[in-house]
Amino acid sequence: MDISIPFSHLQITGTEFNYFFICHRKLWLFAHDIQMEQESDNVYLGNLIHEHSYPREKKEIMIDGVIRIDFLDDGAVHEVKKSDKMEESHIWQVLYYIYCLRQKGVDIRNGVINYPKQKRTTSVELTPENEIEITHTLVKIKEVESMPQPPEILNTRLCKKCGYEDFCYS
Ligand code: SF4
């Protein structure tokens, strides 16, 4: 795929970007509208934390109807997460949001992942190097999603916490 395609044409959400770093099968299932995550208790708890951790007026900035940023504060993109267990995927998700804002002409490079349950934050900065990595990742995501069959089951302890566990192991 030509990586010069404008990002707005790729229509890749933060969730898809996040899932790429967790499990390619999860990404494929989500992209094909098999969305069992919505039924999971973990997602419910995550939504509750979102609702009650930060003032409502600061929330949810939509970009092109595709990217939903939790809030902007002190010149940084903020993303609220329930647990820090998947921190690498969270870091890439926030870097992707910063990348998207930059594509729209917003001069921003910093992000913060808020873990209110753990009472901690992680700061990230978009570098030219990871900007390039993001463009490659967008191409790889499209490749995974266009596979005719879902990728193999991951078969790790991550599956125990995944909303697709019943689907994958039934
Ligand atoms: S249950 Fe495991 S293999 Fe299936 S989508 Fe989730 S993480 Fe991937």
Short mmCIF file of N, CA and C and ligand atoms in Angstrom, two decimals:
data_model
loop_
_atom_site.label_atom_id
_atom_site.label_comp_id
_atom_site.label_asym_id
_atom_site.label_seq_id
_atom_site.Cartn_x
_atom_site.Cartn_y
_atom_site.Cartn_z
N MET A 1 0.84 -1.21 0.00
CA MET A 1 0.00 0.00 0.00
C MET A 1 0.87 1.26 0.00
N ASP A 2 0.40 2.27 -0.69
CA ASP A 2 1.10 3.54 -0.77
C ASP A 2 0.94 4.30 0.55
N ILE A 3 2.07 4.55 1.26
CA ILE A 3 1.94 5.20 2.56
C ILE A 3 1.71 6.71 2.43
N SER A 4 1.67 7.21 1.19
CA SER A 4 1.40 8.64 1.02
C SER A 4 -0.10 8.94 1.07
N ILE A 5 -0.94 7.91 1.20
CA ILE A 5 -2.38 8.14 1.31
C ILE A 5 -2.64 9.02 2.53
N PRO A 6 -3.43 10.09 2.38
CA PRO A 6 -3.70 10.96 3.54
C PRO A 6 -4.32 10.16 4.68
N PHE A 7 -3.90 10.47 5.91
CA PHE A 7 -4.38 9.68 7.04
C PHE A 7 -5.89 9.72 7.17
N SER A 8 -6.51 10.85 6.76
CA SER A 8 -7.97 10.96 6.88
C SER A 8 -8.67 9.95 5.98
N HIS A 9 -7.99 9.48 4.94
CA HIS A 9 -8.59 8.49 4.06
C HIS A 9 -8.45 7.08 4.62
N LEU A 10 -7.51 6.94 5.54
CA LEU A 10 -7.29 5.60 6.11
C LEU A 10 -8.37 5.22 7.10
N GLN A 11 -8.95 6.21 7.78
CA GLN A 11 -10.06 5.97 8.69
C GLN A 11 -9.72 4.93 9.77
N ILE A 12 -8.57 5.08 10.37
CA ILE A 12 -8.14 4.15 11.42
C ILE A 12 -8.36 4.80 12.78
N THR A 13 -9.12 4.14 13.62
CA THR A 13 -9.43 4.70 14.93
C THR A 13 -8.30 4.44 15.93
N GLY A 14 -8.40 5.13 17.08
CA GLY A 14 -7.43 4.89 18.14
C GLY A 14 -7.52 3.47 18.67
N THR A 15 -8.73 2.93 18.70
CA THR A 15 -8.91 1.55 19.17
C THR A 15 -8.18 0.58 18.25
N GLU A 16 -8.31 0.78 16.95
CA GLU A 16 -7.60 -0.10 16.01
C GLU A 16 -6.09 0.02 16.20
N PHE A 17 -5.63 1.26 16.34
CA PHE A 17 -4.19 1.48 16.53
C PHE A 17 -3.71 0.78 17.79
N ASN A 18 -4.49 0.89 18.85
CA ASN A 18 -4.18 0.25 20.13
C ASN A 18 -4.16 -1.27 19.96
N TYR A 19 -5.19 -1.83 19.33
CA TYR A 19 -5.29 -3.29 19.21
C TYR A 19 -4.14 -3.89 18.40
N PHE A 20 -3.61 -3.12 17.44
CA PHE A 20 -2.49 -3.63 16.64
C PHE A 20 -1.34 -4.04 17.56
N PHE A 21 -1.15 -3.29 18.65
CA PHE A 21 -0.02 -3.57 19.56
C PHE A 21 -0.38 -4.61 20.62
N ILE A 22 -1.61 -5.07 20.62
CA ILE A 22 -2.01 -6.10 21.59
C ILE A 22 -2.12 -7.45 20.90
N CYS A 23 -2.94 -7.51 19.84
CA CYS A 23 -3.18 -8.80 19.18
C CYS A 23 -3.76 -8.52 17.79
N HIS A 24 -3.12 -9.06 16.76
CA HIS A 24 -3.58 -8.80 15.39
C HIS A 24 -4.94 -9.46 15.13
N ARG A 25 -5.20 -10.56 15.81
CA ARG A 25 -6.51 -11.20 15.64
C ARG A 25 -7.62 -10.30 16.23
N LYS A 26 -7.34 -9.73 17.38
CA LYS A 26 -8.28 -8.81 18.02
C LYS A 26 -8.58 -7.63 17.08
N LEU A 27 -7.52 -7.10 16.48
CA LEU A 27 -7.68 -6.01 15.52
C LEU A 27 -8.57 -6.45 14.36
N TRP A 28 -8.30 -7.62 13.82
CA TRP A 28 -9.07 -8.11 12.66
C TRP A 28 -10.54 -8.28 13.05
N LEU A 29 -10.81 -8.89 14.20
CA LEU A 29 -12.20 -9.12 14.62
C LEU A 29 -12.94 -7.80 14.81
N PHE A 30 -12.27 -6.87 15.46
CA PHE A 30 -12.88 -5.55 15.69
C PHE A 30 -13.19 -4.86 14.36
N ALA A 31 -12.22 -4.91 13.43
CA ALA A 31 -12.39 -4.25 12.14
C ALA A 31 -13.50 -4.89 11.31
N HIS A 32 -13.81 -6.15 11.62
CA HIS A 32 -14.88 -6.84 10.89
C HIS A 32 -16.19 -6.83 11.69
N ASP A 33 -16.31 -5.84 12.56
CA ASP A 33 -17.56 -5.59 13.30
C ASP A 33 -17.96 -6.72 14.23
N ILE A 34 -17.01 -7.48 14.68
CA ILE A 34 -17.27 -8.48 15.72
C ILE A 34 -16.78 -7.82 17.01
N GLN A 35 -17.69 -7.19 17.73
CA GLN A 35 -17.27 -6.29 18.80
C GLN A 35 -17.75 -6.76 20.16
N MET A 36 -17.26 -7.90 20.58
CA MET A 36 -17.66 -8.46 21.88
C MET A 36 -17.09 -7.68 23.05
N GLU A 37 -16.08 -6.85 22.78
CA GLU A 37 -15.50 -6.05 23.86
C GLU A 37 -16.56 -5.21 24.57
N GLN A 38 -17.56 -4.77 23.85
CA GLN A 38 -18.58 -3.92 24.46
C GLN A 38 -19.32 -4.64 25.58
N GLU A 39 -19.31 -5.98 25.55
CA GLU A 39 -20.03 -6.74 26.57
C GLU A 39 -19.15 -7.06 27.77
N SER A 40 -17.87 -6.77 27.65
CA SER A 40 -16.97 -7.22 28.71
C SER A 40 -17.06 -6.32 29.94
N ASP A 41 -16.92 -6.92 31.12
CA ASP A 41 -16.94 -6.17 32.38
C ASP A 41 -15.80 -5.16 32.42
N ASN A 42 -14.66 -5.55 31.85
CA ASN A 42 -13.50 -4.66 31.85
C ASN A 42 -13.81 -3.36 31.12
N VAL A 43 -14.50 -3.47 29.98
CA VAL A 43 -14.84 -2.28 29.21
C VAL A 43 -15.83 -1.42 29.99
N TYR A 44 -16.78 -2.08 30.66
CA TYR A 44 -17.77 -1.35 31.46
C TYR A 44 -17.06 -0.56 32.56
N LEU A 45 -16.13 -1.21 33.25
CA LEU A 45 -15.39 -0.54 34.31
C LEU A 45 -14.57 0.62 33.75
N GLY A 46 -13.95 0.38 32.59
CA GLY A 46 -13.17 1.44 31.94
C GLY A 46 -14.03 2.65 31.63
N ASN A 47 -15.23 2.40 31.13
CA ASN A 47 -16.14 3.51 30.80
C ASN A 47 -16.54 4.28 32.05
N LEU A 48 -16.75 3.55 33.15
CA LEU A 48 -17.10 4.22 34.42
C LEU A 48 -15.97 5.15 34.87
N ILE A 49 -14.73 4.66 34.77
CA ILE A 49 -13.58 5.47 35.18
C ILE A 49 -13.50 6.72 34.31
N HIS A 50 -13.74 6.55 33.01
CA HIS A 50 -13.75 7.70 32.10
C HIS A 50 -14.77 8.73 32.56
N GLU A 51 -15.95 8.25 32.90
CA GLU A 51 -17.06 9.14 33.22
C GLU A 51 -16.79 9.94 34.49
N HIS A 52 -16.13 9.32 35.47
CA HIS A 52 -16.06 9.94 36.79
C HIS A 52 -14.69 10.51 37.17
N SER A 53 -13.68 10.36 36.31
CA SER A 53 -12.34 10.79 36.71
C SER A 53 -12.04 12.24 36.40
N TYR A 54 -12.62 12.78 35.33
CA TYR A 54 -12.25 14.12 34.89
C TYR A 54 -13.48 14.92 34.53
N PRO A 55 -13.39 16.24 34.63
CA PRO A 55 -14.57 17.07 34.35
C PRO A 55 -15.11 16.83 32.94
N ARG A 56 -16.41 16.71 32.86
CA ARG A 56 -17.06 16.39 31.59
C ARG A 56 -16.74 17.41 30.49
N GLU A 57 -16.63 18.70 30.90
CA GLU A 57 -16.45 19.73 29.88
C GLU A 57 -15.11 19.62 29.14
N LYS A 58 -14.16 18.87 29.69
CA LYS A 58 -12.87 18.77 29.03
C LYS A 58 -12.81 17.60 28.06
N LYS A 59 -13.91 16.90 27.91
CA LYS A 59 -13.81 15.60 27.25
C LYS A 59 -14.01 15.58 25.75
N GLU A 60 -13.50 14.55 25.17
CA GLU A 60 -13.82 14.03 23.85
C GLU A 60 -13.77 15.04 22.72
N ILE A 61 -12.61 15.08 22.09
CA ILE A 61 -12.43 15.88 20.88
C ILE A 61 -12.43 14.91 19.71
N MET A 62 -13.35 15.11 18.78
CA MET A 62 -13.44 14.23 17.61
C MET A 62 -12.64 14.83 16.46
N ILE A 63 -11.91 13.96 15.73
CA ILE A 63 -11.21 14.41 14.53
C ILE A 63 -11.72 13.58 13.36
N ASP A 64 -12.28 14.25 12.38
CA ASP A 64 -12.79 13.61 11.16
C ASP A 64 -13.79 12.49 11.46
N GLY A 65 -14.44 12.54 12.62
CA GLY A 65 -15.40 11.49 12.97
C GLY A 65 -14.76 10.14 13.19
N VAL A 66 -13.44 10.10 13.32
CA VAL A 66 -12.71 8.82 13.43
C VAL A 66 -11.92 8.73 14.74
N ILE A 67 -11.23 9.81 15.06
CA ILE A 67 -10.36 9.83 16.24
C ILE A 67 -11.09 10.54 17.38
N ARG A 68 -11.14 9.88 18.54
CA ARG A 68 -11.79 10.49 19.70
C ARG A 68 -10.77 10.65 20.82
N ILE A 69 -10.38 11.91 21.04
CA ILE A 69 -9.37 12.20 22.08
C ILE A 69 -10.10 12.51 23.39
N ASP A 70 -9.61 11.92 24.48
CA ASP A 70 -10.31 12.12 25.77
C ASP A 70 -10.36 13.59 26.17
N PHE A 71 -9.19 14.22 26.25
CA PHE A 71 -9.18 15.68 26.44
C PHE A 71 -7.79 16.24 26.21
N LEU A 72 -7.75 17.56 25.99
CA LEU A 72 -6.49 18.29 25.85
C LEU A 72 -6.32 19.17 27.07
N ASP A 73 -5.11 19.16 27.63
CA ASP A 73 -4.86 20.01 28.80
C ASP A 73 -3.37 20.34 28.86
N ASP A 74 -3.03 21.57 29.19
CA ASP A 74 -1.63 22.00 29.29
C ASP A 74 -0.83 21.63 28.04
N GLY A 75 -1.43 21.79 26.88
CA GLY A 75 -0.71 21.55 25.63
C GLY A 75 -0.41 20.09 25.36
N ALA A 76 -1.13 19.19 26.03
CA ALA A 76 -0.87 17.76 25.83
C ALA A 76 -2.18 17.01 25.57
N VAL A 77 -2.07 15.96 24.78
CA VAL A 77 -3.20 15.05 24.56
C VAL A 77 -3.31 14.13 25.77
N HIS A 78 -4.51 13.99 26.33
CA HIS A 78 -4.69 13.10 27.47
C HIS A 78 -5.57 11.91 27.10
N GLU A 79 -5.16 10.76 27.56
CA GLU A 79 -5.94 9.54 27.37
C GLU A 79 -6.10 8.89 28.74
N VAL A 80 -7.34 8.53 29.10
CA VAL A 80 -7.61 7.94 30.41
C VAL A 80 -7.75 6.43 30.24
N LYS A 81 -7.02 5.68 31.05
CA LYS A 81 -7.06 4.22 30.95
C LYS A 81 -7.32 3.60 32.33
N LYS A 82 -8.00 2.49 32.28
CA LYS A 82 -8.38 1.78 33.51
C LYS A 82 -7.19 1.12 34.18
N SER A 83 -6.33 0.51 33.36
CA SER A 83 -5.23 -0.27 33.91
C SER A 83 -3.97 0.00 33.08
N ASP A 84 -2.81 -0.10 33.74
CA ASP A 84 -1.56 0.14 33.02
C ASP A 84 -0.92 -1.14 32.48
N LYS A 85 -1.70 -2.21 32.47
CA LYS A 85 -1.11 -3.50 32.03
C LYS A 85 -0.71 -3.50 30.55
N MET A 86 -1.42 -2.76 29.73
CA MET A 86 -1.13 -2.72 28.28
C MET A 86 -0.47 -1.39 27.92
N GLU A 87 0.48 -0.97 28.74
CA GLU A 87 0.97 0.40 28.60
C GLU A 87 1.57 0.69 27.23
N GLU A 88 2.26 -0.28 26.65
CA GLU A 88 2.89 -0.01 25.35
C GLU A 88 1.82 0.36 24.30
N SER A 89 0.71 -0.38 24.32
CA SER A 89 -0.35 -0.07 23.35
C SER A 89 -0.96 1.30 23.63
N HIS A 90 -1.03 1.68 24.91
CA HIS A 90 -1.56 3.01 25.25
C HIS A 90 -0.62 4.11 24.74
N ILE A 91 0.68 3.87 24.92
CA ILE A 91 1.67 4.87 24.48
C ILE A 91 1.53 5.10 22.97
N TRP A 92 1.42 4.00 22.21
CA TRP A 92 1.31 4.16 20.76
C TRP A 92 -0.01 4.81 20.36
N GLN A 93 -1.06 4.50 21.11
CA GLN A 93 -2.36 5.12 20.81
C GLN A 93 -2.29 6.64 20.97
N VAL A 94 -1.67 7.08 22.06
CA VAL A 94 -1.57 8.53 22.31
C VAL A 94 -0.64 9.18 21.28
N LEU A 95 0.46 8.50 20.97
CA LEU A 95 1.35 9.05 19.93
C LEU A 95 0.60 9.19 18.61
N TYR A 96 -0.26 8.23 18.33
CA TYR A 96 -1.07 8.30 17.10
C TYR A 96 -2.01 9.50 17.14
N TYR A 97 -2.63 9.76 18.29
CA TYR A 97 -3.51 10.93 18.42
C TYR A 97 -2.74 12.23 18.17
N ILE A 98 -1.53 12.30 18.75
CA ILE A 98 -0.71 13.50 18.53
C ILE A 98 -0.38 13.63 17.03
N TYR A 99 -0.04 12.51 16.43
CA TYR A 99 0.26 12.48 14.99
C TYR A 99 -0.95 13.00 14.20
N CYS A 100 -2.14 12.55 14.54
CA CYS A 100 -3.36 12.98 13.84
C CYS A 100 -3.58 14.48 13.99
N LEU A 101 -3.39 14.99 15.21
CA LEU A 101 -3.55 16.43 15.43
C LEU A 101 -2.53 17.21 14.60
N ARG A 102 -1.30 16.70 14.55
CA ARG A 102 -0.27 17.38 13.74
C ARG A 102 -0.63 17.38 12.27
N GLN A 103 -1.24 16.27 11.81
CA GLN A 103 -1.70 16.21 10.42
C GLN A 103 -2.75 17.28 10.14
N LYS A 104 -3.46 17.69 11.19
CA LYS A 104 -4.50 18.72 11.04
C LYS A 104 -3.93 20.12 11.30
N GLY A 105 -2.62 20.21 11.49
CA GLY A 105 -1.99 21.52 11.64
C GLY A 105 -1.87 22.00 13.07
N VAL A 106 -2.17 21.14 14.06
CA VAL A 106 -2.04 21.54 15.47
C VAL A 106 -0.60 21.29 15.90
N ASP A 107 0.03 22.33 16.44
CA ASP A 107 1.44 22.22 16.83
C ASP A 107 1.53 21.61 18.23
N ILE A 108 1.58 20.31 18.29
CA ILE A 108 1.58 19.61 19.57
C ILE A 108 2.47 18.38 19.45
N ARG A 109 3.19 18.05 20.52
CA ARG A 109 4.05 16.86 20.47
C ARG A 109 3.92 15.99 21.73
N ASN A 110 3.25 16.52 22.75
CA ASN A 110 3.24 15.81 24.03
C ASN A 110 1.89 15.17 24.35
N GLY A 111 1.98 14.10 25.10
CA GLY A 111 0.77 13.41 25.53
C GLY A 111 0.94 12.86 26.94
N VAL A 112 -0.19 12.59 27.59
CA VAL A 112 -0.18 12.03 28.94
C VAL A 112 -1.21 10.91 29.00
N ILE A 113 -0.79 9.77 29.51
CA ILE A 113 -1.76 8.69 29.76
C ILE A 113 -2.08 8.74 31.25
N ASN A 114 -3.36 8.91 31.55
CA ASN A 114 -3.81 9.01 32.95
C ASN A 114 -4.34 7.65 33.40
N TYR A 115 -3.80 7.17 34.50
CA TYR A 115 -4.28 5.93 35.11
C TYR A 115 -4.86 6.28 36.49
N PRO A 116 -6.10 6.78 36.54
CA PRO A 116 -6.63 7.26 37.82
C PRO A 116 -6.71 6.17 38.89
N LYS A 117 -6.96 4.94 38.48
CA LYS A 117 -7.07 3.86 39.47
C LYS A 117 -5.72 3.60 40.14
N GLN A 118 -4.66 3.72 39.36
CA GLN A 118 -3.31 3.50 39.90
C GLN A 118 -2.68 4.79 40.41
N LYS A 119 -3.40 5.90 40.24
CA LYS A 119 -2.90 7.22 40.67
C LYS A 119 -1.53 7.53 40.05
N ARG A 120 -1.41 7.30 38.76
CA ARG A 120 -0.15 7.62 38.10
C ARG A 120 -0.41 8.07 36.67
N THR A 121 0.60 8.70 36.09
CA THR A 121 0.51 9.13 34.70
C THR A 121 1.80 8.72 33.97
N THR A 122 1.70 8.62 32.66
CA THR A 122 2.89 8.38 31.83
C THR A 122 2.91 9.46 30.75
N SER A 123 4.04 10.14 30.64
CA SER A 123 4.18 11.18 29.62
C SER A 123 4.85 10.62 28.38
N VAL A 124 4.39 11.08 27.22
CA VAL A 124 4.99 10.64 25.96
C VAL A 124 5.25 11.87 25.09
N GLU A 125 6.21 11.70 24.17
CA GLU A 125 6.51 12.78 23.23
C GLU A 125 6.67 12.19 21.85
N LEU A 126 6.00 12.77 20.88
CA LEU A 126 6.12 12.30 19.50
C LEU A 126 7.44 12.79 18.91
N THR A 127 8.31 11.84 18.57
CA THR A 127 9.59 12.18 17.94
C THR A 127 9.48 11.95 16.44
N PRO A 128 10.40 12.53 15.66
CA PRO A 128 10.38 12.26 14.21
C PRO A 128 10.48 10.77 13.92
N GLU A 129 11.22 10.04 14.76
CA GLU A 129 11.40 8.59 14.53
C GLU A 129 10.07 7.84 14.72
N ASN A 130 9.38 8.13 15.82
CA ASN A 130 8.13 7.37 16.00
C ASN A 130 7.00 7.89 15.09
N GLU A 131 7.18 9.09 14.55
CA GLU A 131 6.24 9.57 13.53
C GLU A 131 6.35 8.68 12.29
N ILE A 132 7.57 8.34 11.93
CA ILE A 132 7.79 7.43 10.78
C ILE A 132 7.22 6.06 11.11
N GLU A 133 7.46 5.61 12.34
CA GLU A 133 6.94 4.29 12.77
C GLU A 133 5.41 4.26 12.66
N ILE A 134 4.77 5.36 12.98
CA ILE A 134 3.31 5.43 12.90
C ILE A 134 2.85 5.28 11.45
N THR A 135 3.54 5.93 10.52
CA THR A 135 3.11 5.79 9.11
C THR A 135 3.25 4.34 8.66
N HIS A 136 4.30 3.65 9.11
CA HIS A 136 4.46 2.23 8.75
C HIS A 136 3.36 1.39 9.43
N THR A 137 3.05 1.74 10.66
CA THR A 137 2.04 0.97 11.39
C THR A 137 0.66 1.11 10.73
N LEU A 138 0.35 2.29 10.23
CA LEU A 138 -0.93 2.48 9.54
C LEU A 138 -1.05 1.53 8.35
N VAL A 139 0.04 1.36 7.63
CA VAL A 139 0.03 0.44 6.49
C VAL A 139 -0.16 -1.00 6.98
N LYS A 140 0.57 -1.35 8.05
CA LYS A 140 0.47 -2.73 8.58
C LYS A 140 -0.94 -3.02 9.09
N ILE A 141 -1.57 -2.03 9.70
CA ILE A 141 -2.94 -2.23 10.20
C ILE A 141 -3.87 -2.55 9.04
N LYS A 142 -3.74 -1.80 7.96
CA LYS A 142 -4.58 -2.07 6.79
C LYS A 142 -4.31 -3.46 6.23
N GLU A 143 -3.06 -3.89 6.29
CA GLU A 143 -2.72 -5.24 5.80
C GLU A 143 -3.40 -6.31 6.65
N VAL A 144 -3.34 -6.14 7.97
CA VAL A 144 -3.98 -7.12 8.87
C VAL A 144 -5.49 -7.14 8.61
N GLU A 145 -6.07 -5.97 8.52
CA GLU A 145 -7.54 -5.90 8.37
C GLU A 145 -8.03 -6.46 7.04
N SER A 146 -7.16 -6.43 6.04
CA SER A 146 -7.60 -6.94 4.72
C SER A 146 -7.30 -8.42 4.55
N MET A 147 -6.79 -9.07 5.58
CA MET A 147 -6.56 -10.52 5.50
C MET A 147 -7.91 -11.23 5.31
N PRO A 148 -7.96 -12.26 4.48
CA PRO A 148 -9.25 -12.94 4.24
C PRO A 148 -9.77 -13.70 5.46
N GLN A 149 -8.85 -14.14 6.31
CA GLN A 149 -9.22 -14.88 7.53
C GLN A 149 -8.59 -14.18 8.74
N PRO A 150 -9.18 -14.36 9.93
CA PRO A 150 -8.54 -13.74 11.11
C PRO A 150 -7.17 -14.38 11.39
N PRO A 151 -6.22 -13.58 11.86
CA PRO A 151 -4.91 -14.13 12.26
C PRO A 151 -5.07 -15.18 13.36
N GLU A 152 -3.99 -15.94 13.57
CA GLU A 152 -4.00 -17.04 14.55
C GLU A 152 -4.31 -16.52 15.97
N ILE A 153 -4.86 -17.44 16.77
CA ILE A 153 -5.11 -17.13 18.19
C ILE A 153 -3.77 -16.89 18.89
N LEU A 154 -3.74 -15.89 19.73
CA LEU A 154 -2.49 -15.49 20.41
C LEU A 154 -2.02 -16.56 21.41
N ASN A 155 -3.00 -17.09 22.14
CA ASN A 155 -2.72 -18.14 23.12
C ASN A 155 -1.71 -17.72 24.18
N THR A 156 -1.94 -16.58 24.79
CA THR A 156 -1.12 -16.13 25.91
C THR A 156 -2.06 -15.73 27.04
N ARG A 157 -1.48 -15.30 28.15
CA ARG A 157 -2.33 -14.92 29.30
C ARG A 157 -3.18 -13.69 28.97
N LEU A 158 -2.80 -12.94 27.93
CA LEU A 158 -3.61 -11.79 27.52
C LEU A 158 -5.03 -12.20 27.16
N CYS A 159 -5.17 -13.42 26.65
CA CYS A 159 -6.48 -13.90 26.20
C CYS A 159 -7.47 -13.98 27.37
N LYS A 160 -6.97 -14.22 28.57
CA LYS A 160 -7.85 -14.35 29.75
C LYS A 160 -8.57 -13.05 30.08
N LYS A 161 -7.97 -11.94 29.68
CA LYS A 161 -8.56 -10.62 29.98
C LYS A 161 -9.27 -10.03 28.77
N CYS A 162 -9.34 -10.79 27.70
CA CYS A 162 -9.82 -10.24 26.43
C CYS A 162 -11.30 -10.52 26.24
N GLY A 163 -12.03 -9.53 25.75
CA GLY A 163 -13.45 -9.69 25.50
C GLY A 163 -13.77 -10.72 24.43
N TYR A 164 -12.79 -11.07 23.62
CA TYR A 164 -12.99 -12.04 22.55
C TYR A 164 -12.66 -13.47 22.98
N GLU A 165 -12.37 -13.67 24.27
CA GLU A 165 -11.92 -15.00 24.70
C GLU A 165 -12.93 -16.08 24.32
N ASP A 166 -14.21 -15.83 24.59
CA ASP A 166 -15.23 -16.84 24.27
C ASP A 166 -15.26 -17.13 22.78
N PHE A 167 -15.13 -16.08 22.00
CA PHE A 167 -15.16 -16.25 20.54
C PHE A 167 -13.97 -17.07 20.07
N CYS A 168 -12.79 -16.75 20.58
CA CYS A 168 -11.56 -17.42 20.10
C CYS A 168 -11.45 -18.85 20.59
N TYR A 169 -11.95 -19.14 21.77
CA TYR A 169 -11.71 -20.46 22.37
C TYR A 169 -12.96 -21.33 22.43
N SER A 170 -14.02 -20.95 21.73
CA SER A 170 -15.23 -21.78 21.78
C SER A 170 -15.15 -22.90 20.73
S1 SF4 B 1 -8.73 -13.91 23.02
FE1 SF4 B 1 -6.52 -13.86 22.61
S2 SF4 B 1 -6.32 -14.41 20.46
FE2 SF4 B 1 -8.47 -13.88 20.78
S3 SF4 B 1 -8.55 -11.74 20.22
FE3 SF4 B 1 -8.23 -11.81 22.41
S4 SF4 B 1 -6.01 -11.68 22.70
FE4 SF4 B 1 -6.38 -12.19 20.55
#
